[in-house]
XYZ file of C-alpha atoms in Angstrom:
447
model
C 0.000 0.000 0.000
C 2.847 2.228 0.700
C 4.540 2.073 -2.458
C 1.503 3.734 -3.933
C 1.545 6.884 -1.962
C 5.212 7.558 -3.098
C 3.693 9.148 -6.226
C 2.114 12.291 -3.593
C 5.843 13.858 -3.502
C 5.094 14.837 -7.373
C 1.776 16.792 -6.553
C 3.192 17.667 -3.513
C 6.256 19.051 -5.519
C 4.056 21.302 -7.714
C 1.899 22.509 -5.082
C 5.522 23.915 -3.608
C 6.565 25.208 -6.728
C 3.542 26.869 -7.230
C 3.790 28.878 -3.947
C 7.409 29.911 -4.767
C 6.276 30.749 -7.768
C 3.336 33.097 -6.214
C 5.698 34.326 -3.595
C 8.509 34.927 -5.885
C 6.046 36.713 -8.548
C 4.268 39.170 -5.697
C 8.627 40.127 -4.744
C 9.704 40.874 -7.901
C 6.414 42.953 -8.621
C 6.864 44.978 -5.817
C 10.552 45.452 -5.415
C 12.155 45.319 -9.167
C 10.014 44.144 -11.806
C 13.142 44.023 -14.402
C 14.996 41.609 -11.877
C 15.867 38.515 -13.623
C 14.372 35.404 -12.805
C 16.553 33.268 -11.112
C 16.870 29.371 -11.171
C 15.040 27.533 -8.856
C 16.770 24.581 -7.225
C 14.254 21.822 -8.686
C 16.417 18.797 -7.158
C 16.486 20.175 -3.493
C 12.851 21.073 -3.608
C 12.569 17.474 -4.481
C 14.230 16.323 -1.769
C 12.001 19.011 0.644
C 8.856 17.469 -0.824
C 9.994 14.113 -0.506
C 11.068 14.400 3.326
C 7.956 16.143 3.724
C 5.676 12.654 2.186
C 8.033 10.741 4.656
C 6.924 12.495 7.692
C 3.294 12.306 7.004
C 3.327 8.730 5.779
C 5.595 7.206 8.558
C 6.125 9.992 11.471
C 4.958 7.647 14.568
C 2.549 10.135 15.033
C 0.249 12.043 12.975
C 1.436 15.648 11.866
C -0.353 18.806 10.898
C 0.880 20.548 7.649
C 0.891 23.798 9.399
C 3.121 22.869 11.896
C 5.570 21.235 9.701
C 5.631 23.976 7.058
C 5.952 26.234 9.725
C 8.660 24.096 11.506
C 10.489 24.079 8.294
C 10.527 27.797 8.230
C 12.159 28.076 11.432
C 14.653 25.721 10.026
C 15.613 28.216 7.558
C 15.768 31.078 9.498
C 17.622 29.543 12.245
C 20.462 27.990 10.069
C 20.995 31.956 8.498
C 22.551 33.375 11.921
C 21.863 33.644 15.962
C 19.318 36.365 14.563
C 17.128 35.806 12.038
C 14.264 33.845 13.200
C 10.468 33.043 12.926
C 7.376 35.333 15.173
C 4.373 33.764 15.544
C 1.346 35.941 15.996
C 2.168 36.127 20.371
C 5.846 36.690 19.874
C 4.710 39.316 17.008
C 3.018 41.173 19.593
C 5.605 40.694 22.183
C 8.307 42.555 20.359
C 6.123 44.763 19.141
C 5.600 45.880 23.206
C 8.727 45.712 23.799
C 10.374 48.462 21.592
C 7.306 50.710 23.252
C 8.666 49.508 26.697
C 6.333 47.220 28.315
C 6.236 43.431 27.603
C 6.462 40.305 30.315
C 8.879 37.800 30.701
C 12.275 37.796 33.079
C 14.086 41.345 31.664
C 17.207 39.825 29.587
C 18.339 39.928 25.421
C 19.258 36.154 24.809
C 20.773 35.004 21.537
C 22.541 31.689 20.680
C 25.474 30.412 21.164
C 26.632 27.082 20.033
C 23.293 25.841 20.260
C 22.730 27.244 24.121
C 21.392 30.699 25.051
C 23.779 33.114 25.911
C 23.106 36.008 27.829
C 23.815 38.880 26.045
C 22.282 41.368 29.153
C 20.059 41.683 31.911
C 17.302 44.910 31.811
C 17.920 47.156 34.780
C 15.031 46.613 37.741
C 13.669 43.437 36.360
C 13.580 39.933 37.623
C 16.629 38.890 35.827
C 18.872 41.273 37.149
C 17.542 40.987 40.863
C 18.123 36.858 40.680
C 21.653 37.633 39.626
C 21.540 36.701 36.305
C 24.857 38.478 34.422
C 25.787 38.858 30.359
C 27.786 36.221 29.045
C 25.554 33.140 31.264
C 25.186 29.952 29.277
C 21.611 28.829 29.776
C 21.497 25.166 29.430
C 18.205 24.304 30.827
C 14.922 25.597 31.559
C 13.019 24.194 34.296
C 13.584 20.186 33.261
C 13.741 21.485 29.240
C 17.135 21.002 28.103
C 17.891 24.269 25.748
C 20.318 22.279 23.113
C 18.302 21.536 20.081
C 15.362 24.524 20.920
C 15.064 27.585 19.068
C 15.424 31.005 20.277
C 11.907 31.328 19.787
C 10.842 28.711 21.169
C 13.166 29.099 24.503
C 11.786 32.982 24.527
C 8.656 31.249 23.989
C 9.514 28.657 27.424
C 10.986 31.726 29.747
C 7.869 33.823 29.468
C 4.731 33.097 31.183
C 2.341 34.551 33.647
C 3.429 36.764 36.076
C 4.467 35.570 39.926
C 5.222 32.089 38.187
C 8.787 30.944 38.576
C 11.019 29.421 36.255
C 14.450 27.311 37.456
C 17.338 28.539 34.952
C 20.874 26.122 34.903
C 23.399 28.351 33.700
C 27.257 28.155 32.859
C 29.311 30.819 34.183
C 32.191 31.666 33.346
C 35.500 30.879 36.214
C 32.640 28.686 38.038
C 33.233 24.758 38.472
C 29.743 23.515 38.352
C 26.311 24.906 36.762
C 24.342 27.419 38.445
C 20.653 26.966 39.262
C 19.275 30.238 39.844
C 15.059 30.756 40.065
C 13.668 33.891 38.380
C 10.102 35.310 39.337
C 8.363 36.052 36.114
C 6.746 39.566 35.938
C 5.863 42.343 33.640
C 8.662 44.191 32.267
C 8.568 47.997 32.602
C 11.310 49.295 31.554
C 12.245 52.316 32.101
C 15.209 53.465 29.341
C 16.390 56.651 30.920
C 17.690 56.787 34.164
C 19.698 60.328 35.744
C 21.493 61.929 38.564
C 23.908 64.635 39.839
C 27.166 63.082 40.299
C 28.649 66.043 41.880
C 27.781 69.666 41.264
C 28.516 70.099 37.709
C 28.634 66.523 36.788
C 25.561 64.921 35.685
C 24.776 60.962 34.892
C 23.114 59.268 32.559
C 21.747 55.467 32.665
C 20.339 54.135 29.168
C 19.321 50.541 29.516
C 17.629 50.082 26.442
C 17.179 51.804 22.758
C 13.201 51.841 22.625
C 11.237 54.732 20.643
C 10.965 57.129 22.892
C 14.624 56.777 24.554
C 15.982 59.661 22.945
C 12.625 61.736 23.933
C 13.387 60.667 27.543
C 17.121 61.268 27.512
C 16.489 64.928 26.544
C 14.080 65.339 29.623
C 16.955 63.409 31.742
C 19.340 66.298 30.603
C 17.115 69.520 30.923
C 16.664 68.060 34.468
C 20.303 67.715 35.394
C 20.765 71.135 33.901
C 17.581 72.750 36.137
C 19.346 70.296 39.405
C 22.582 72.129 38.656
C 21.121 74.948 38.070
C 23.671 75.425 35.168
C 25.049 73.712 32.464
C 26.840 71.220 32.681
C 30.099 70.500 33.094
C 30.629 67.014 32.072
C 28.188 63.971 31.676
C 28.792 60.137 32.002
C 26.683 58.069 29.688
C 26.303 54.203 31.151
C 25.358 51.807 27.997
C 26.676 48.942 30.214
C 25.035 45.832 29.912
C 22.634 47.808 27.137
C 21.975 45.111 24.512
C 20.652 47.157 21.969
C 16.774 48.301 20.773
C 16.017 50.252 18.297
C 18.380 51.317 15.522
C 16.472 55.245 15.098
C 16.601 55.343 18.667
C 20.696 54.683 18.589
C 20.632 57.642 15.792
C 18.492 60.230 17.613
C 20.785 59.610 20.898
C 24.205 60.025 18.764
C 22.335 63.211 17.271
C 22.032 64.810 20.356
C 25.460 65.059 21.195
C 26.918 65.614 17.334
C 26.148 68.756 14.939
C 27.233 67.431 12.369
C 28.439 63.888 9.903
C 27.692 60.293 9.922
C 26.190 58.742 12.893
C 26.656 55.212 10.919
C 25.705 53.977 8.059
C 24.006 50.491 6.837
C 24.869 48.286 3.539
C 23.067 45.332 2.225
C 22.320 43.212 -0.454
C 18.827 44.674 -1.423
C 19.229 48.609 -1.952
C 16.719 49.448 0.884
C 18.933 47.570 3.205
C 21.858 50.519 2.079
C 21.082 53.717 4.348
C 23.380 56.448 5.431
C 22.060 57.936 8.957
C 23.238 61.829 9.621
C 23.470 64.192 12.593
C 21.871 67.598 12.490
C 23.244 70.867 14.050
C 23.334 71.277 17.827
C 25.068 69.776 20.953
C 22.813 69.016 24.175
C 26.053 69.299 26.245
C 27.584 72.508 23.864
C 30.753 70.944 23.923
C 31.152 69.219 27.696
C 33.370 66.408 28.401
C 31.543 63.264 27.611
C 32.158 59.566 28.732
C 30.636 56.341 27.525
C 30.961 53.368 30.057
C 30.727 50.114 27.950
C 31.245 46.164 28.323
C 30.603 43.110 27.124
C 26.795 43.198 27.717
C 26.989 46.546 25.366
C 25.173 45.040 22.111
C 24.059 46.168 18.723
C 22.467 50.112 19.111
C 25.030 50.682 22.403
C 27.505 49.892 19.701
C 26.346 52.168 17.044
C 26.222 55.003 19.744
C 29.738 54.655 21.162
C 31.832 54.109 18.103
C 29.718 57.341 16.142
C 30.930 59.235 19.263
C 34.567 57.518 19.683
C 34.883 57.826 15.462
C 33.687 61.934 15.532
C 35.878 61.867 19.369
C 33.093 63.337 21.285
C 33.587 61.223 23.739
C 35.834 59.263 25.516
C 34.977 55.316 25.704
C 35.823 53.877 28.911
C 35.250 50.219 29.918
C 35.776 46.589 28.420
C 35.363 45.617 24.816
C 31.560 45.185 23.987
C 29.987 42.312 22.558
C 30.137 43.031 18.747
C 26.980 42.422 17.378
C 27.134 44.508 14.239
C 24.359 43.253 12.038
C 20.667 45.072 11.282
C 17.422 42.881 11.715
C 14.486 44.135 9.862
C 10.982 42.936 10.588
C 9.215 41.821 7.683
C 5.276 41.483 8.745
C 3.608 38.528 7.084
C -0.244 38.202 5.971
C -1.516 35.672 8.604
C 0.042 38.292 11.846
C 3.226 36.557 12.055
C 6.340 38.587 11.023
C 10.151 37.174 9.586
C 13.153 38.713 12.141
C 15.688 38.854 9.225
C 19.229 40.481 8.916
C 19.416 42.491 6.084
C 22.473 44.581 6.663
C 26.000 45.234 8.204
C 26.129 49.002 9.575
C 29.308 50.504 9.775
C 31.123 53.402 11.986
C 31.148 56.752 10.410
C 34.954 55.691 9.838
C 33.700 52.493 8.101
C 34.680 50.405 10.352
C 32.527 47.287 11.118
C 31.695 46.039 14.712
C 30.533 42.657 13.670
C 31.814 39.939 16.115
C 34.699 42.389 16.752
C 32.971 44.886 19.175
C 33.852 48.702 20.067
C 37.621 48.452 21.702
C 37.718 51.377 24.325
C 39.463 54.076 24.725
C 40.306 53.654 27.940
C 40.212 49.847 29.103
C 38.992 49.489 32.586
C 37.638 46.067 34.064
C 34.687 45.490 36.488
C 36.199 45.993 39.807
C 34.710 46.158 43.294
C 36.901 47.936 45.642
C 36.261 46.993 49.037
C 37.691 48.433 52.695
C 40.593 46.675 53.796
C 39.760 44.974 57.342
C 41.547 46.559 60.048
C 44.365 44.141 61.691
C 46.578 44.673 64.650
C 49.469 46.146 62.444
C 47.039 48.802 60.962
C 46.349 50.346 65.067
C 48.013 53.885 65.674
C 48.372 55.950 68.458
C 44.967 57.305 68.131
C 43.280 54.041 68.371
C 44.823 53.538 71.860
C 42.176 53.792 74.936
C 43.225 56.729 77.142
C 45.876 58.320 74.449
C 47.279 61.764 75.132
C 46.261 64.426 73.391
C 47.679 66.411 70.418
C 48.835 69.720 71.479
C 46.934 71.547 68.830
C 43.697 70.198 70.421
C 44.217 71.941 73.896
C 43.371 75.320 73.450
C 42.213 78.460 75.521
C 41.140 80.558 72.575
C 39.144 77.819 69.973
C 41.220 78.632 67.230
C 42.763 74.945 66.719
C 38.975 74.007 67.601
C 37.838 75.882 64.151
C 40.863 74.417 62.225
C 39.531 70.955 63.539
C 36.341 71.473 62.282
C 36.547 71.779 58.894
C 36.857 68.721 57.284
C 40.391 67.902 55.644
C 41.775 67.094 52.460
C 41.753 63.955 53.158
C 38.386 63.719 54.171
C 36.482 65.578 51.531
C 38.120 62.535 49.189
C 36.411 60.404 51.529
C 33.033 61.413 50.213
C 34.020 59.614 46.656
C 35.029 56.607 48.310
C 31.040 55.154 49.012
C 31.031 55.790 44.827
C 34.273 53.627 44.103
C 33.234 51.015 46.437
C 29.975 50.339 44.894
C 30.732 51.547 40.894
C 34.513 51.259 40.332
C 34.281 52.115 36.521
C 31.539 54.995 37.313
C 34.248 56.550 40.404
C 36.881 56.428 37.589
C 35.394 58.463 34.527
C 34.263 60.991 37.020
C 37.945 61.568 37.862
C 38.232 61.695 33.869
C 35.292 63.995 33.458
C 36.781 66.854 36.159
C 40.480 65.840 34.748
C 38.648 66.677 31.025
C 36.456 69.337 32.421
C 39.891 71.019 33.898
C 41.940 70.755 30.595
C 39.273 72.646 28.488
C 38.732 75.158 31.166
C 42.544 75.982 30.278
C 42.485 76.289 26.692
């Protein structure tokens, strides 16, 4: 009985043919109707059609054609690169609310990585982050799923889920013996992109966590605010893209803008000629010329890249940090009819000096690893004289007429640089481009 339904692969075959043909007609209409034709690769398509009898006939169990036609376009996606993939309607709809800033899930940008997820970083304030979760974490398993063999999709797909619900993540970690098992709370993400503070009089910062539409909206706010907290301008700025794994590519444009007057910001080339787009700054500096410093590192993805090397390339700023993670490649989202939508990479995009980030990331100016700097325990050796129960006093603090009693007030040298040490404790890299900032700020003041 079999050997009769081996004849389907032929009807199957032109049933295929006839959709490429459809597909490739409606293309080549739209985009260039004198593009030539090219030759179809009838053996393969064969082969496709005839895998595709041999699953229906003989799978142990019985298969829909949806799900294997829309299996098999995963397949081709996935075997492009780590970013080009498949949306179905939800995950349509999910990134959708993400680039607006609200979606749900655990708060990190995954991509893959020898057939694992990697961490590329966790969002600021979201569940991810608080469990401990850091860029660069192998995910090998998700709750008792292993990951090898899944998707990305279809892990996203596994990691979201209702709010309050926990999922169990095994990770590998780098300069760690075993794996990991760390549990993340689910919730809705709400992220917000822009975050700011005073540093010191004169010395503003600047968080961006994420490149969504409205960043660069919000980032001007974050600066008018600093300015109306100073109540000046400013005299330097720190811009943290650490652990930033990308967004939106106009949003990476508009930020670079806002500190350029004029050039490239970057620039994109493809195969197809709407892939090839040159992106330009327009006249005006927020900061009018301040010192600027980008923290980066290896959790700095994709639009954190474009930012920092338009800004290192026109040397606006100074980059400070560790090498970022070199993802130099353009997705664009091609919506399809039924409310699903292709992720595809279309282009390269390039530094205004043409230089190309892809798997090579933005080297810094200035390299600086993660430290934490912590207070040295006191030990026996480390006791002085003024430690000692009952010691006498100095001479200079006996007095009739309160004059060493002023001098003692007023807090030293010594201890003014105390106030920066709670800062390089708890953000080594952050304490150190603030030293460059006043160092910068200093210089210009004397030219």
């Amino acid at each position: 009985m079999k050997a009769a339904t081996r004849s389907k692969p032929i009807w199957v075959l032109g049933i295929v043919l006839g959709l490429f043909w459809m597909a490739g007609h409606y293309v080549w209409a739209e985009r260039q109707a004198d593009q030539v034709e090219e030759q179809l690769p009838l053996s393969q398509l064969r082969v496709f059609t005839d895998v595709l009898d041999r699953i229906k006939q003989d799978y142990v169990e019985p298969v829909e054609d949806n799900v294997l036609l829309e299996n098999a376009i995963r397949g081709m996606l996935t075997g492009l690169d780590p970013h080009s993939t498949y949306l179905d309607q939800d995950a349509f709809k999910d990134l959708q609310a993400g680039t607006s800033g609200e979606f749900g899930g655990l708060g990190i940008e995954v991509g893959l990585e020898n057939g694992f997820i990697k961490v590329i970083a966790p969002i600021d304030d979201t569940p991810a982050q608080r469990a401990g979760i850091q860029a660069g974490d192998l995910i090998i398993r998700l709750d008792d799923t292993p990951v090898k063999g899944l998707s990305l999709s279809d892990a996203v797909n596994i990691m979201r889920g209702k709010p309050k619900t926990d999922i169990l993540l095994t990770i590998i970690r780098s300069g760690e013996d075993k794996p990991l098992k760390v549990t993340v709370t689910r919730d809705i993400i709400q992220v917000k992109s822009v975050k700011s503070r005073l540093l010191e009089p004169g010395f503003g910062y600047v968080r961006v966590t994420q490149f969504q539409s409205r960043t660069p909206l919000y980032l001007k706010e974050a600066l008018n605010q600093l300015k109306d907290d100073n109540k000046a301008s400013l005299k330097g700025l720190v811009m943290d893209l650490r652990n930033n794994p990308g967004g939106v590519l106009n949003a990476a444009v508009e930020v670079s803008d806002i500190f350029l007057g004029k050039g490239t910001v970057v620039y994109t080339e493809g195969r197809d000629q709407q892939a090839r787009q040159n992106f330009n700054a327009t006249p005006g500096d927020a900061l009018q010329g301040a010192p600027l410093v980008i923290l980066v590192n290896g959790g700095s993805a994709s639009a954190s890249e474009i930012v920092a090397g338009a800004l290192q390339d026109h040397r606006r700023a100074i980059i400070m940090g560790e090498a970022t993670f070199g993802k130099g490649s353009v997705q664009t989202i091609l919506p399809l009819n039924n409310g699903s939508a292709v992720k595809l990479t279309t282009a390269r995009y390039y530094t205004p000096n043409g230089r190309s980030i892809q798997a090579q990331g933005i080297d810094p100016d200035i390299k600086l690893q993660s430290l934490k700097l912590a207070l040295k325990e006191p030990t026996l050796g480390s006791l002085k004289e003024v430690d000692l129960s009952g010691h006498l006093e100095n001479d200079a603090e006996i007095t009739t007429d309160g004059e060493a009693a002023d001098q003692a007030s007023e807090p030293s040298t010594d201890e003014k640089a105390d106030d920066a040490k709670p800062l390089a404790q708890t953000d080594y890299p952050l304490y150190e481009a603030l030293n460059l900032l006043k160092g910068l700020s200093l210089l210009q003041k004397s030219t």
